[in-house]
Amino acid sequence: MSRPFDPLIVGVLAVAVLGVGTSGPLIAYAAAPALAIAFWRTALALGVLGPAALTHRRHEVAALLRRGDAARASLLAGVALAAHFGTWVPSVTLTTVATATALVATQPVWQGLLARAQGRRLPARVWVGIVLAVAGAVWATGADVTFSARAVAGDLLALAGGMLSAVYMAAGERARATTSTTAYTTVCYTVCAVVLGLICLVARTPMAGYDATAWLAIAGLVVGPQLLGHTLFNYALRKVPATTVSVLILLEVPVASLIAWLWLGQLPRPTALPGLLLLLAGVAAVVVRRPSRPAVP
């Protein structure tokens, strides 16, 4: 049986999409190493959520850590999110931005396969929507394929980034079935920040010394993509399947394009418009009259 979205969840998802849509333009605006940006956006978001969690939700965090399954899922989500940043960000420097964006946009495909592996049967309509949305994202980004060793390495990293993002969402969905958003995000972001911090140390990535403009962009990334984007998507995972959330995240493509046009003067290519319409059609096929979310065992 199908049921409409809860109006509150619709609003939460709309704000989350707008939040993640600011990520690309803000990263392009920030003059700082990409991996360091990923670390700071996670660490500073944790600095906002952590005190509240430890002060008012300390018992929930402790309870989460005592639940074996939820604790493992939260830890896995944190590692997967860090690995997603650690593969997706470098991929952009090795292959074209368009190709990297298109390959990481395959996340809904991997999300659907993970759901199938967990014993969930997705309706044919959902698979059609996934294919349309991914194809639209590829078309809109104008992915071009090159065959140098460097580009192939970048392509593989971007593809891995899409897979790891799917793991992050699937693990988050499982953890959120039995724990609060605050407790889950506190544990997940802590693990992610620690892993990213270690990666930056090993890679000898400069962690400071940026100008005021870069720090302002990083602050924007904390508020937009991290707190309003990832955190609200994590909130929605309690009621919305990870597969649906993954497809909705693809709306970041048109949102980022609009922001880049209005703010950075980067006018979208006319040939990208059919791809954006195809992407929207795919999203609509997945979210309109969605099936009830199956219980997580």
Tab-separated table of N, CA and C in Angstrom, residues 54-146:
chain	number	residue	atom	x	y	z
A	54	LEU	N	25.979	16.048	24.497
A	54	LEU	CA	26.582	15.623	25.757
A	54	LEU	C	25.884	16.240	26.963
A	55	THR	N	25.230	17.396	26.753
A	55	THR	CA	24.546	18.063	27.860
A	55	THR	C	23.123	17.557	28.039
A	56	HIS	N	22.377	17.473	26.935
A	56	HIS	CA	20.954	17.140	27.022
A	56	HIS	C	20.611	15.729	26.538
A	57	ARG	N	21.486	15.135	25.725
A	57	ARG	CA	21.182	13.814	25.171
A	57	ARG	C	22.282	12.793	25.511
A	58	ARG	N	22.993	13.042	26.609
A	58	ARG	CA	24.105	12.175	26.965
A	58	ARG	C	23.643	10.728	27.147
A	59	HIS	N	22.470	10.555	27.778
A	59	HIS	CA	21.965	9.200	28.005
A	59	HIS	C	21.632	8.501	26.688
A	60	GLU	N	21.202	9.280	25.670
A	60	GLU	CA	20.881	8.673	24.375
A	60	GLU	C	22.151	8.220	23.657
A	61	VAL	N	23.218	9.038	23.733
A	61	VAL	CA	24.487	8.644	23.126
A	61	VAL	C	25.026	7.400	23.808
A	62	ALA	N	24.945	7.382	25.148
A	62	ALA	CA	25.421	6.213	25.897
A	62	ALA	C	24.597	4.976	25.548
A	63	ALA	N	23.282	5.158	25.415
A	63	ALA	CA	22.420	4.028	25.066
A	63	ALA	C	22.733	3.500	23.677
A	64	LEU	N	23.014	4.423	22.736
A	64	LEU	CA	23.373	4.001	21.381
A	64	LEU	C	24.636	3.140	21.402
A	65	LEU	N	25.633	3.583	22.158
A	65	LEU	CA	26.899	2.853	22.198
A	65	LEU	C	26.750	1.488	22.865
A	66	ARG	N	25.708	1.335	23.692
A	66	ARG	CA	25.480	0.033	24.330
A	66	ARG	C	24.719	-0.921	23.428
A	67	ARG	N	24.020	-0.368	22.410
A	67	ARG	CA	23.288	-1.224	21.480
A	67	ARG	C	24.250	-1.698	20.400
A	68	GLY	N	24.583	-2.950	20.420
A	68	GLY	CA	25.592	-3.474	19.504
A	68	GLY	C	25.319	-3.156	18.051
A	69	ASP	N	24.105	-3.436	17.581
A	69	ASP	CA	23.790	-3.247	16.166
A	69	ASP	C	23.794	-1.771	15.789
A	70	ALA	N	23.145	-0.937	16.607
A	70	ALA	CA	23.082	0.500	16.315
A	70	ALA	C	24.462	1.132	16.405
A	71	ALA	N	25.270	0.706	17.386
A	71	ALA	CA	26.619	1.254	17.525
A	71	ALA	C	27.468	0.899	16.319
A	72	ARG	N	27.396	-0.358	15.884
A	72	ARG	CA	28.174	-0.777	14.708
A	72	ARG	C	27.731	-0.021	13.466
A	73	ALA	N	26.419	0.163	13.304
A	73	ALA	CA	25.906	0.881	12.140
A	73	ALA	C	26.362	2.344	12.157
A	74	SER	N	26.362	2.978	13.328
A	74	SER	CA	26.793	4.373	13.435
A	74	SER	C	28.285	4.519	13.139
A	75	LEU	N	29.085	3.591	13.661
A	75	LEU	CA	30.522	3.617	13.403
A	75	LEU	C	30.802	3.395	11.918
A	76	LEU	N	30.082	2.444	11.318
A	76	LEU	CA	30.247	2.178	9.894
A	76	LEU	C	29.863	3.393	9.073
A	77	ALA	N	28.783	4.060	9.455
A	77	ALA	CA	28.345	5.257	8.730
A	77	ALA	C	29.416	6.345	8.781
A	78	GLY	N	30.039	6.531	9.947
A	78	GLY	CA	31.080	7.542	10.075
A	78	GLY	C	32.288	7.239	9.214
A	79	VAL	N	32.725	5.968	9.211
A	79	VAL	CA	33.863	5.570	8.385
A	79	VAL	C	33.514	5.710	6.905
A	80	ALA	N	32.288	5.296	6.526
A	80	ALA	CA	31.873	5.381	5.123
A	80	ALA	C	31.784	6.828	4.652
A	81	LEU	N	31.306	7.729	5.521
A	81	LEU	CA	31.213	9.139	5.141
A	81	LEU	C	32.612	9.723	4.933
A	82	ALA	N	33.537	9.388	5.842
A	82	ALA	CA	34.911	9.864	5.693
A	82	ALA	C	35.541	9.305	4.420
A	83	ALA	N	35.300	8.016	4.151
A	83	ALA	CA	35.860	7.400	2.948
A	83	ALA	C	35.232	7.997	1.693
A	84	HIS	N	33.945	8.350	1.778
A	84	HIS	CA	33.287	9.028	0.646
A	84	HIS	C	33.991	10.346	0.338
A	85	PHE	N	34.201	11.165	1.375
A	85	PHE	CA	34.925	12.422	1.168
A	85	PHE	C	36.336	12.162	0.661
A	86	GLY	N	36.982	11.122	1.218
A	86	GLY	CA	38.368	10.833	0.871
A	86	GLY	C	38.568	10.299	-0.536
A	87	THR	N	37.519	9.781	-1.153
A	87	THR	CA	37.616	9.307	-2.540
A	87	THR	C	37.036	10.306	-3.523
A	88	TRP	N	35.896	10.882	-3.171
A	88	TRP	CA	35.215	11.795	-4.089
A	88	TRP	C	36.009	13.076	-4.308
A	89	VAL	N	36.532	13.668	-3.226
A	89	VAL	CA	37.247	14.942	-3.360
A	89	VAL	C	38.498	14.803	-4.245
A	90	PRO	N	39.386	13.820	-3.999
A	90	PRO	CA	40.561	13.693	-4.875
A	90	PRO	C	40.209	13.349	-6.323
A	91	SER	N	39.078	12.664	-6.521
A	91	SER	CA	38.716	12.262	-7.888
A	91	SER	C	38.554	13.465	-8.799
A	92	VAL	N	38.095	14.585	-8.235
A	92	VAL	CA	37.862	15.787	-9.030
A	92	VAL	C	39.173	16.348	-9.569
A	93	THR	N	40.283	16.090	-8.855
A	93	THR	CA	41.579	16.607	-9.299
A	93	THR	C	42.246	15.680	-10.312
A	94	LEU	N	41.730	14.457	-10.457
A	94	LEU	CA	42.362	13.479	-11.349
A	94	LEU	C	41.633	13.324	-12.677
A	95	THR	N	40.316	13.437	-12.634
A	95	THR	CA	39.516	13.358	-13.853
A	95	THR	C	38.742	14.659	-13.993
A	96	THR	N	37.891	14.762	-15.000
A	96	THR	CA	37.122	15.997	-15.165
A	96	THR	C	36.045	16.091	-14.088
A	97	VAL	N	35.700	17.312	-13.728
A	97	VAL	CA	34.656	17.526	-12.725
A	97	VAL	C	33.340	16.902	-13.189
A	98	ALA	N	33.045	17.051	-14.483
A	98	ALA	CA	31.793	16.508	-15.032
A	98	ALA	C	31.737	14.997	-14.877
A	99	THR	N	32.838	14.303	-15.235
A	99	THR	CA	32.848	12.847	-15.135
A	99	THR	C	32.757	12.402	-13.682
A	100	ALA	N	33.512	13.069	-12.802
A	100	ALA	CA	33.483	12.707	-11.388
A	100	ALA	C	32.081	12.892	-10.810
A	101	THR	N	31.421	13.995	-11.168
A	101	THR	CA	30.069	14.259	-10.676
A	101	THR	C	29.093	13.204	-11.172
A	102	ALA	N	29.220	12.840	-12.435
A	102	ALA	CA	28.321	11.836	-13.006
A	102	ALA	C	28.510	10.476	-12.345
A	103	LEU	N	29.763	10.086	-12.088
A	103	LEU	CA	30.031	8.771	-11.507
A	103	LEU	C	29.605	8.702	-10.044
A	104	VAL	N	29.817	9.775	-9.285
A	104	VAL	CA	29.378	9.745	-7.889
A	104	VAL	C	27.855	9.772	-7.809
A	105	ALA	N	27.205	10.269	-8.879
A	105	ALA	CA	25.743	10.307	-8.925
A	105	ALA	C	25.128	8.933	-9.139
A	106	THR	N	25.965	7.894	-9.289
A	106	THR	CA	25.428	6.533	-9.392
A	106	THR	C	25.014	6.002	-8.014
A	107	GLN	N	25.134	6.799	-6.975
A	107	GLN	CA	24.782	6.360	-5.621
A	107	GLN	C	23.421	5.664	-5.528
A	108	PRO	N	22.345	6.201	-6.147
A	108	PRO	CA	21.056	5.521	-6.011
A	108	PRO	C	21.056	4.092	-6.547
A	109	VAL	N	21.870	3.825	-7.573
A	109	VAL	CA	21.952	2.455	-8.101
A	109	VAL	C	22.506	1.520	-7.031
A	110	TRP	N	23.603	1.933	-6.398
A	110	TRP	CA	24.197	1.103	-5.342
A	110	TRP	C	23.257	1.011	-4.147
A	111	GLN	N	22.518	2.096	-3.877
A	111	GLN	CA	21.568	2.071	-2.772
A	111	GLN	C	20.470	1.051	-3.039
A	112	GLY	N	19.996	1.018	-4.291
A	112	GLY	CA	18.983	0.035	-4.641
A	112	GLY	C	19.490	-1.389	-4.531
A	113	LEU	N	20.735	-1.616	-4.955
A	113	LEU	CA	21.325	-2.958	-4.859
A	113	LEU	C	21.530	-3.363	-3.404
A	114	LEU	N	21.920	-2.408	-2.554
A	114	LEU	CA	22.066	-2.718	-1.131
A	114	LEU	C	20.712	-3.083	-0.522
A	115	ALA	N	19.679	-2.326	-0.895
A	115	ALA	CA	18.340	-2.632	-0.395
A	115	ALA	C	17.906	-4.029	-0.837
A	116	ARG	N	18.221	-4.374	-2.096
A	116	ARG	CA	17.880	-5.709	-2.603
A	116	ARG	C	18.635	-6.786	-1.844
A	117	ALA	N	19.909	-6.521	-1.528
A	117	ALA	CA	20.711	-7.487	-0.778
A	117	ALA	C	20.180	-7.675	0.637
A	118	GLN	N	19.502	-6.646	1.172
A	118	GLN	CA	18.918	-6.730	2.505
A	118	GLN	C	17.536	-7.381	2.484
A	119	GLY	N	17.132	-7.849	1.306
A	119	GLY	CA	15.863	-8.557	1.203
A	119	GLY	C	14.673	-7.682	0.887
A	120	ARG	N	14.911	-6.434	0.511
A	120	ARG	CA	13.809	-5.546	0.161
A	120	ARG	C	13.586	-5.574	-1.346
A	121	ARG	N	12.366	-5.744	-1.743
A	121	ARG	CA	12.043	-5.760	-3.170
A	121	ARG	C	11.532	-4.387	-3.568
A	122	LEU	N	12.303	-3.698	-4.392
A	122	LEU	CA	11.907	-2.371	-4.849
A	122	LEU	C	10.965	-2.485	-6.037
A	123	PRO	N	9.887	-1.695	-6.076
A	123	PRO	CA	8.962	-1.724	-7.217
A	123	PRO	C	9.684	-1.341	-8.515
A	124	ALA	N	9.163	-1.832	-9.628
A	124	ALA	CA	9.757	-1.510	-10.930
A	124	ALA	C	9.790	-0.003	-11.150
A	125	ARG	N	8.758	0.696	-10.650
A	125	ARG	CA	8.696	2.147	-10.799
A	125	ARG	C	9.915	2.823	-10.167
A	126	VAL	N	10.356	2.313	-9.023
A	126	VAL	CA	11.512	2.897	-8.350
A	126	VAL	C	12.776	2.695	-9.180
A	127	TRP	N	12.952	1.486	-9.735
A	127	TRP	CA	14.136	1.224	-10.571
A	127	TRP	C	14.134	2.106	-11.816
A	128	VAL	N	12.945	2.297	-12.413
A	128	VAL	CA	12.843	3.183	-13.579
A	128	VAL	C	13.231	4.602	-13.179
A	129	GLY	N	12.755	5.049	-12.014
A	129	GLY	CA	13.092	6.382	-11.539
A	129	GLY	C	14.578	6.543	-11.280
A	130	ILE	N	15.204	5.512	-10.701
A	130	ILE	CA	16.645	5.560	-10.441
A	130	ILE	C	17.419	5.711	-11.747
A	131	VAL	N	17.045	4.897	-12.746
A	131	VAL	CA	17.731	4.960	-14.038
A	131	VAL	C	17.560	6.336	-14.675
A	132	LEU	N	16.341	6.863	-14.654
A	132	LEU	CA	16.085	8.179	-15.247
A	132	LEU	C	16.866	9.274	-14.523
A	133	ALA	N	16.871	9.223	-13.178
A	133	ALA	CA	17.542	10.259	-12.400
A	133	ALA	C	19.053	10.234	-12.617
A	134	VAL	N	19.645	9.043	-12.608
A	134	VAL	CA	21.089	8.931	-12.818
A	134	VAL	C	21.452	9.363	-14.238
A	135	ALA	N	20.647	8.910	-15.227
A	135	ALA	CA	20.906	9.305	-16.613
A	135	ALA	C	20.785	10.823	-16.765
A	136	GLY	N	19.804	11.415	-16.090
A	136	GLY	CA	19.648	12.869	-16.148
A	136	GLY	C	20.829	13.598	-15.524
A	137	ALA	N	21.352	13.054	-14.404
A	137	ALA	CA	22.515	13.672	-13.762
A	137	ALA	C	23.734	13.605	-14.672
A	138	VAL	N	23.932	12.463	-15.336
A	138	VAL	CA	25.054	12.312	-16.265
A	138	VAL	C	24.921	13.298	-17.419
A	139	TRP	N	23.708	13.396	-17.970
A	139	TRP	CA	23.464	14.317	-19.082
A	139	TRP	C	23.688	15.764	-18.638
A	140	ALA	N	23.143	16.123	-17.472
A	140	ALA	CA	23.231	17.508	-17.008
A	140	ALA	C	24.665	17.933	-16.720
A	141	THR	N	25.472	17.015	-16.200
A	141	THR	CA	26.863	17.365	-15.897
A	141	THR	C	27.733	17.337	-17.138
A	142	GLY	N	27.223	16.750	-18.227
A	142	GLY	CA	27.979	16.728	-19.472
A	142	GLY	C	29.236	15.906	-19.369
A	143	ALA	N	29.145	14.747	-18.716
A	143	ALA	CA	30.335	13.911	-18.483
A	143	ALA	C	31.026	13.544	-19.791
A	144	ASP	N	32.336	13.710	-19.785
A	144	ASP	CA	33.121	13.275	-20.928
A	144	ASP	C	34.159	12.275	-20.420
A	145	VAL	N	34.424	11.253	-21.195
A	145	VAL	CA	35.293	10.162	-20.762
A	145	VAL	C	36.653	10.289	-21.429
A	146	THR	N	37.704	10.237	-20.620
A	146	THR	CA	39.062	10.197	-21.148
A	146	THR	C	39.717	8.908	-20.671
